[in-house]
mmCIF file of C-alpha atoms in Angstrom:
data_model
loop_
_atom_site.group_PDB
_atom_site.id
_atom_site.type_symbol
_atom_site.label_atom_id
_atom_site.label_comp_id
_atom_site.label_asym_id
_atom_site.label_seq_id
_atom_site.Cartn_x
_atom_site.Cartn_y
_atom_site.Cartn_z
ATOM 1 C CA MET L 1 81.101 58.425 125.412
ATOM 2 C CA THR L 2 80.556 61.410 127.083
ATOM 3 C CA ARG L 3 75.974 61.819 128.219
ATOM 4 C CA ARG L 4 77.235 65.849 126.935
ATOM 5 C CA GLY L 5 78.730 64.558 124.019
ATOM 6 C CA ILE L 6 75.613 62.639 123.204
ATOM 7 C CA LEU L 7 72.899 64.843 123.755
ATOM 8 C CA GLN L 8 74.658 67.989 121.348
ATOM 9 C CA PHE L 9 74.683 64.729 118.666
ATOM 10 C CA CYS L 10 70.949 63.987 119.735
ATOM 11 C CA ALA L 11 70.688 67.817 119.234
ATOM 12 C CA GLY L 12 72.146 67.852 116.650
ATOM 13 C CA MET L 13 69.829 65.112 114.801
ATOM 14 C CA ALA L 14 66.739 65.766 115.894
ATOM 15 C CA ALA L 15 67.323 69.571 114.287
ATOM 16 C CA ALA L 16 68.624 67.454 111.047
ATOM 17 C CA GLY L 17 64.673 65.781 110.743
ATOM 18 C CA THR L 18 64.413 67.085 107.369
ATOM 19 C CA GLY L 19 61.792 62.971 106.408
ATOM 20 C CA ASP L 20 64.259 61.780 104.525
ATOM 21 C CA THR L 21 64.084 58.116 105.717
ATOM 22 C CA ARG L 22 67.782 57.579 103.241
ATOM 23 C CA ALA L 23 69.310 59.145 106.554
ATOM 24 C CA ALA L 24 67.951 55.676 108.739
ATOM 25 C CA GLU L 25 69.580 52.483 106.607
ATOM 26 C CA LEU L 26 71.766 50.415 107.825
ATOM 27 C CA LYS L 27 75.078 50.475 108.604
ATOM 28 C CA ALA L 28 77.512 47.798 109.018
ATOM 29 C CA GLY L 29 77.353 46.414 112.764
ATOM 30 C CA GLU L 30 74.401 47.861 113.520
ATOM 31 C CA PHE L 31 70.640 46.965 114.171
ATOM 32 C CA ARG L 32 66.948 49.264 113.330
ATOM 33 C CA ILE L 33 65.348 51.764 115.428
ATOM 34 C CA GLY L 34 62.071 52.123 114.543
ATOM 35 C CA VAL L 35 58.997 53.845 116.397
ATOM 36 C CA ALA L 36 55.378 52.037 117.726
ATOM 37 C CA SER L 37 53.451 53.950 116.681
ATOM 38 C CA TYR L 38 51.196 53.784 119.689
ATOM 39 C CA SER L 39 53.353 56.773 120.464
ATOM 40 C CA PHE L 40 50.973 59.163 118.035
ATOM 41 C CA ARG L 41 47.794 57.076 118.829
ATOM 42 C CA GLU L 42 46.568 60.432 118.986
ATOM 43 C CA PHE L 43 46.575 60.613 115.547
ATOM 44 C CA GLN L 44 45.329 59.339 112.429
ATOM 45 C CA ARG L 45 47.207 57.183 110.135
ATOM 46 C CA LYS L 46 48.176 59.660 107.388
ATOM 47 C CA LEU L 47 49.621 62.250 109.627
ATOM 48 C CA THR L 48 51.242 59.531 112.021
ATOM 49 C CA ILE L 49 52.679 59.266 108.675
ATOM 50 C CA SER L 50 53.899 62.029 108.022
ATOM 51 C CA MET L 51 55.327 62.280 111.747
ATOM 52 C CA ILE L 52 57.219 59.588 111.070
ATOM 53 C CA LYS L 53 58.550 60.560 108.772
ATOM 54 C CA GLN L 54 59.800 63.349 110.316
ATOM 55 C CA LEU L 55 61.406 62.124 112.948
ATOM 56 C CA GLY L 56 64.297 60.162 110.281
ATOM 57 C CA VAL L 57 63.116 57.324 110.879
ATOM 58 C CA ARG L 58 61.722 54.146 108.202
ATOM 59 C CA TYR L 59 61.314 51.651 110.148
ATOM 60 C CA VAL L 60 57.561 51.580 112.117
ATOM 61 C CA SER L 61 55.321 48.471 114.366
ATOM 62 C CA VAL L 62 51.711 50.147 113.943
ATOM 63 C CA LYS L 63 49.317 49.667 116.260
ATOM 64 C CA GLU L 64 45.917 48.803 115.137
ATOM 65 C CA PHE L 65 44.780 52.561 115.042
ATOM 66 C CA HIS L 66 46.402 53.131 112.141
ATOM 67 C CA LEU L 67 45.180 49.711 110.642
ATOM 68 C CA PRO L 68 42.309 48.762 112.414
ATOM 69 C CA TYR L 69 41.191 44.987 112.670
ATOM 70 C CA THR L 70 38.285 45.653 111.344
ATOM 71 C CA LEU L 71 39.685 45.756 107.678
ATOM 72 C CA SER L 72 38.750 43.825 105.426
ATOM 73 C CA SER L 73 41.497 42.095 103.722
ATOM 74 C CA THR L 74 41.789 43.939 100.669
ATOM 75 C CA GLU L 75 41.828 47.805 102.815
ATOM 76 C CA ALA L 76 43.786 45.788 105.733
ATOM 77 C CA ALA L 77 46.778 45.914 101.900
ATOM 78 C CA LYS L 78 45.609 49.467 101.015
ATOM 79 C CA ALA L 79 46.223 50.037 103.743
ATOM 80 C CA ALA L 80 48.990 48.796 104.819
ATOM 81 C CA GLY L 81 50.369 49.592 101.662
ATOM 82 C CA GLU L 82 50.397 54.022 102.420
ATOM 83 C CA PHE L 83 53.394 53.088 104.561
ATOM 84 C CA LYS L 84 55.121 51.191 102.423
ATOM 85 C CA LYS L 85 54.446 54.716 99.093
ATOM 86 C CA ALA L 86 55.697 57.127 101.841
ATOM 87 C CA GLY L 87 59.077 55.070 102.424
ATOM 88 C CA LEU L 88 58.583 53.062 105.583
ATOM 89 C CA THR L 89 58.804 49.762 106.225
ATOM 90 C CA ILE L 90 56.500 47.235 108.267
ATOM 91 C CA VAL L 91 58.318 45.912 110.628
ATOM 92 C CA SER L 92 55.857 44.308 112.592
ATOM 93 C CA GLY L 93 52.222 44.537 113.561
ATOM 94 C CA GLY L 94 50.707 45.132 117.750
ATOM 95 C CA ASN L 95 50.906 45.203 120.620
ATOM 96 C CA ILE L 96 48.137 42.417 120.029
ATOM 97 C CA SER L 97 46.108 39.961 122.045
ATOM 98 C CA LEU L 98 46.444 37.209 121.234
ATOM 99 C CA GLN L 99 44.308 35.847 124.517
ATOM 100 C CA ASP L 100 41.601 33.889 122.938
ATOM 101 C CA GLU L 101 41.020 30.591 122.999
ATOM 102 C CA ASP L 102 38.946 29.940 119.806
ATOM 103 C CA PRO L 103 41.447 28.907 117.277
ATOM 104 C CA ALA L 104 39.506 30.927 114.751
ATOM 105 C CA VAL L 105 40.034 34.024 116.840
ATOM 106 C CA LEU L 106 43.958 33.654 116.784
ATOM 107 C CA LYS L 107 43.385 33.094 113.358
ATOM 108 C CA ARG L 108 41.919 35.866 112.725
ATOM 109 C CA SER L 109 44.264 37.904 114.003
ATOM 110 C CA PHE L 110 47.499 36.261 111.901
ATOM 111 C CA GLN L 111 45.183 36.835 108.612
ATOM 112 C CA TYR L 112 44.917 40.265 109.582
ATOM 113 C CA ALA L 113 48.532 40.520 110.597
ATOM 114 C CA LYS L 114 48.935 38.663 106.822
ATOM 115 C CA ALA L 115 46.706 40.719 105.122
ATOM 116 C CA CYS L 116 48.760 43.617 105.959
ATOM 117 C CA GLY L 117 52.347 42.664 105.335
ATOM 118 C CA MET L 118 53.484 41.984 108.930
ATOM 119 C CA PRO L 119 56.396 40.639 109.318
ATOM 120 C CA MET L 120 55.871 39.654 112.782
ATOM 121 C CA MET L 121 53.680 40.341 115.744
ATOM 122 C CA VAL L 122 54.417 41.973 119.017
ATOM 123 C CA CYS L 123 51.634 40.327 121.387
ATOM 124 C CA ALA L 124 50.597 39.062 124.317
ATOM 125 C CA PRO L 125 49.070 35.422 125.223
ATOM 126 C CA THR L 126 48.143 33.414 127.664
ATOM 127 C CA HIS L 127 50.630 30.068 129.229
ATOM 128 C CA ARG L 128 47.286 28.947 127.473
ATOM 129 C CA THR L 129 46.572 29.966 124.373
ATOM 130 C CA LEU L 130 49.805 30.340 123.331
ATOM 131 C CA PRO L 131 50.786 26.296 121.889
ATOM 132 C CA MET L 132 47.591 27.841 119.368
ATOM 133 C CA VAL L 133 49.830 30.239 118.950
ATOM 134 C CA GLU L 134 53.085 28.472 118.159
ATOM 135 C CA LYS L 135 50.641 26.638 115.437
ATOM 136 C CA LEU L 136 49.679 29.458 113.833
ATOM 137 C CA VAL L 137 53.367 31.062 112.818
ATOM 138 C CA LYS L 138 54.375 27.917 111.304
ATOM 139 C CA GLU L 139 50.982 28.152 109.456
ATOM 140 C CA PHE L 140 51.894 31.452 108.477
ATOM 141 C CA ASP L 141 55.711 32.092 109.018
ATOM 142 C CA ILE L 142 54.521 35.684 111.146
ATOM 143 C CA LYS L 143 56.656 35.710 113.407
ATOM 144 C CA ALA L 144 55.644 35.573 117.572
ATOM 145 C CA ALA L 145 57.395 38.403 119.616
ATOM 146 C CA LEU L 146 55.977 38.280 122.516
ATOM 147 C CA HIS L 147 55.489 41.690 124.877
ATOM 148 C CA ASN L 148 56.247 41.782 128.560
ATOM 149 C CA HIS L 149 54.178 44.144 130.725
ATOM 150 C CA GLY L 150 55.950 44.806 133.677
ATOM 151 C CA PRO L 151 54.626 43.843 137.499
ATOM 152 C CA GLU L 152 50.523 44.346 136.271
ATOM 153 C CA ASP L 153 50.421 41.969 133.054
ATOM 154 C CA LYS L 154 49.620 38.375 135.546
ATOM 155 C CA HIS L 155 51.213 36.463 132.427
ATOM 156 C CA PHE L 156 54.389 37.700 131.216
ATOM 157 C CA PRO L 157 55.147 40.574 133.872
ATOM 158 C CA THR L 158 59.294 39.762 133.197
ATOM 159 C CA PRO L 159 62.458 38.773 130.059
ATOM 160 C CA GLN L 160 62.280 36.406 131.450
ATOM 161 C CA SER L 161 59.226 34.153 132.397
ATOM 162 C CA VAL L 162 58.842 34.862 128.297
ATOM 163 C CA LEU L 163 62.419 32.949 128.168
ATOM 164 C CA GLU L 164 60.811 29.840 130.055
ATOM 165 C CA ALA L 165 57.351 29.873 128.160
ATOM 166 C CA VAL L 166 59.120 29.675 124.608
ATOM 167 C CA ARG L 167 62.069 27.431 124.492
ATOM 168 C CA GLY L 168 62.287 24.484 123.108
ATOM 169 C CA LEU L 169 59.896 26.467 120.917
ATOM 170 C CA ASP L 170 59.977 27.516 117.164
ATOM 171 C CA PRO L 171 62.540 29.958 117.269
ATOM 172 C CA ARG L 172 59.556 32.255 115.832
ATOM 173 C CA VAL L 173 58.011 32.106 119.214
ATOM 174 C CA GLY L 174 60.215 34.573 120.721
ATOM 175 C CA LEU L 175 60.220 37.941 123.114
ATOM 176 C CA CYS L 176 59.533 42.322 122.238
ATOM 177 C CA MET L 177 61.271 42.933 125.804
ATOM 178 C CA ASP L 178 59.994 46.301 126.452
ATOM 179 C CA CYS L 179 62.947 48.187 128.243
ATOM 180 C CA GLY L 180 60.559 50.470 130.609
ATOM 181 C CA HIS L 181 58.361 47.579 131.718
ATOM 182 C CA SER L 182 61.040 44.733 132.426
ATOM 183 C CA MET L 183 62.994 47.326 135.041
ATOM 184 C CA ARG L 184 59.970 48.617 136.228
ATOM 185 C CA THR L 185 59.757 44.257 137.668
ATOM 186 C CA GLY L 186 63.885 44.813 139.341
ATOM 187 C CA VAL L 187 65.260 42.896 136.639
ATOM 188 C CA ASP L 188 68.595 43.941 135.451
ATOM 189 C CA VAL L 189 68.352 45.070 131.405
ATOM 190 C CA VAL L 190 71.432 44.555 130.461
ATOM 191 C CA GLN L 191 71.920 40.822 131.935
ATOM 192 C CA SER L 192 67.715 40.187 130.343
ATOM 193 C CA VAL L 193 69.347 40.827 126.566
ATOM 194 C CA GLU L 194 71.527 38.483 126.758
ATOM 195 C CA GLU L 195 69.042 36.374 128.657
ATOM 196 C CA ALA L 196 67.258 36.850 125.419
ATOM 197 C CA GLY L 197 69.726 35.817 123.469
ATOM 198 C CA SER L 198 68.953 34.869 119.439
ATOM 199 C CA ARG L 199 65.172 34.713 120.750
ATOM 200 C CA LEU L 200 65.433 38.559 120.724
ATOM 201 C CA LEU L 201 62.816 39.040 118.452
ATOM 202 C CA ASP L 202 62.261 42.733 118.903
ATOM 203 C CA MET L 203 62.956 45.658 121.400
ATOM 204 C CA HIS L 204 60.155 48.521 122.802
ATOM 205 C CA ILE L 205 62.191 51.536 124.480
ATOM 206 C CA LYS L 206 61.299 53.862 127.111
ATOM 207 C CA ASP L 207 62.376 55.626 129.481
ATOM 208 C CA LEU L 208 62.174 55.740 133.490
ATOM 209 C CA LYS L 209 62.826 59.223 135.780
ATOM 210 C CA ASN L 210 62.175 56.560 139.112
ATOM 211 C CA ALA L 211 62.720 52.985 138.493
ATOM 212 C CA THR L 212 60.628 51.765 139.467
ATOM 213 C CA ASP L 213 57.568 54.421 138.619
ATOM 214 C CA LYS L 214 55.434 53.375 135.660
ATOM 215 C CA ASP L 215 53.774 57.096 135.647
ATOM 216 C CA SER L 216 57.842 58.448 135.310
ATOM 217 C CA GLN L 217 58.339 57.922 132.154
ATOM 218 C CA CYS L 218 60.356 60.546 129.993
ATOM 219 C CA ASP L 219 62.627 61.270 127.597
ATOM 220 C CA VAL L 220 64.708 58.745 126.077
ATOM 221 C CA GLY L 221 68.648 60.583 126.915
ATOM 222 C CA GLU L 222 66.062 62.047 130.682
ATOM 223 C CA GLY L 223 66.060 59.209 133.037
ATOM 224 C CA VAL L 224 68.111 56.542 134.610
ATOM 225 C CA MET L 225 66.934 53.335 131.419
ATOM 226 C CA PRO L 226 71.450 52.565 130.645
ATOM 227 C CA VAL L 227 70.852 52.429 126.864
ATOM 228 C CA VAL L 228 74.790 52.770 126.523
ATOM 229 C CA ALA L 229 75.266 49.761 128.419
ATOM 230 C CA ILE L 230 72.306 48.092 125.895
ATOM 231 C CA PHE L 231 73.975 49.160 123.022
ATOM 232 C CA LYS L 232 76.466 48.011 123.652
ATOM 233 C CA GLN L 233 74.984 44.680 123.742
ATOM 234 C CA LEU L 234 72.982 44.557 121.575
ATOM 235 C CA ARG L 235 76.419 44.648 119.009
ATOM 236 C CA LYS L 236 77.893 42.516 121.547
ATOM 237 C CA MET L 237 75.390 39.656 120.536
ATOM 238 C CA ASN L 238 75.109 41.146 117.201
ATOM 239 C CA TYR L 239 70.883 41.820 116.758
ATOM 240 C CA SER L 240 69.480 41.805 113.874
ATOM 241 C CA GLY L 241 65.691 43.283 114.929
ATOM 242 C CA CYS L 242 64.625 45.953 116.478
ATOM 243 C CA VAL L 243 64.632 49.057 118.836
ATOM 244 C CA ASN L 244 61.427 50.557 118.485
ATOM 245 C CA LEU L 245 60.575 53.889 120.764
ATOM 246 C CA GLU L 246 57.383 53.791 122.017
ATOM 247 C CA TYR L 247 56.576 56.807 123.806
ATOM 248 C CA GLU L 248 53.686 56.628 125.954
ATOM 249 C CA ILE L 249 53.445 60.372 127.246
ATOM 250 C CA ASN L 250 52.517 64.151 126.211
ATOM 251 C CA SER L 251 50.395 61.413 123.892
ATOM 252 C CA ASP L 252 48.248 65.338 122.264
ATOM 253 C CA ASN L 253 52.462 66.368 121.865
ATOM 254 C CA PRO L 254 54.673 63.762 120.746
ATOM 255 C CA MET L 255 56.698 65.490 118.877
ATOM 256 C CA PRO L 256 59.211 67.377 120.494
ATOM 257 C CA GLY L 257 59.497 64.713 122.984
ATOM 258 C CA MET L 258 59.914 61.599 120.838
ATOM 259 C CA GLN L 259 62.703 64.447 118.353
ATOM 260 C CA HIS L 260 64.714 64.644 121.644
ATOM 261 C CA SER L 261 64.768 60.808 122.414
ATOM 262 C CA ILE L 262 65.450 59.352 118.763
ATOM 263 C CA GLY L 263 68.271 61.406 118.862
ATOM 264 C CA TYR L 264 69.471 60.767 121.709
ATOM 265 C CA LEU L 265 69.193 56.712 119.933
ATOM 266 C CA LYS L 266 70.978 57.524 116.810
ATOM 267 C CA GLY L 267 73.749 59.482 119.464
ATOM 268 C CA VAL L 268 73.892 56.901 120.904
ATOM 269 C CA GLN L 269 74.093 54.117 117.671
ATOM 270 C CA ALA L 270 76.799 56.373 116.307
ATOM 271 C CA GLY L 271 79.088 56.969 119.851
ATOM 272 C CA LEU L 272 79.401 52.618 119.269
ATOM 273 C CA ALA L 273 79.657 52.905 115.633
ATOM 274 C CA GLY L 274 82.927 55.359 116.228
#
């Protein structure tokens, strides 16, 4: 599977982006490819849903821009229902800060996730709040995937820092590995996926032109992210979670780059599936 072959395939995938989310149904041996709605942070919910459908994916991790924390339980359920009505599946919500040490505040975040029908929260607790988060995971039966945020993150910069913190905790507490932020810390991203094993609950993927430069983000497939090797490792370990594109650039007009990126991800997955 050559880079040229992948690019040719993803060009076809992008051209075929008709919005029919049925095309994203899983085949044997595949994991799910979706998007983080943070990528559409400049757009309202209805337009965001429309654009996600145009990408030909059905899985979405929803940011509060599109399901605000201020919604009542009834309003949240109704708003989340708009995604379902469009044929989209909410696989998680976040990133959600779980750093307030007031148990009541933390509980409200879980109540929000439940009202929105989120089976998992991509979250950013601290070492001090993590024990309370674990208790709430058990109470609500909602997974907590700790998101590593790279060198600037004083709590969980690397996948390894998350894995160390969750060792011995409920298996529903694990890692949302951000590949771009992980790469910037200098860790081997493929090895980190392997080390995470069953604790890898979710993944955010992006690409970088320069492995250590946050501002060098680019369309997936145009940088140095070893996507093929990452996907090979995910298949090897029978990963069943999501790989969600988190596209943080070109916020005013993200669709062209996201179409290319999703096409590339699908191309790699299809190439490995033979």
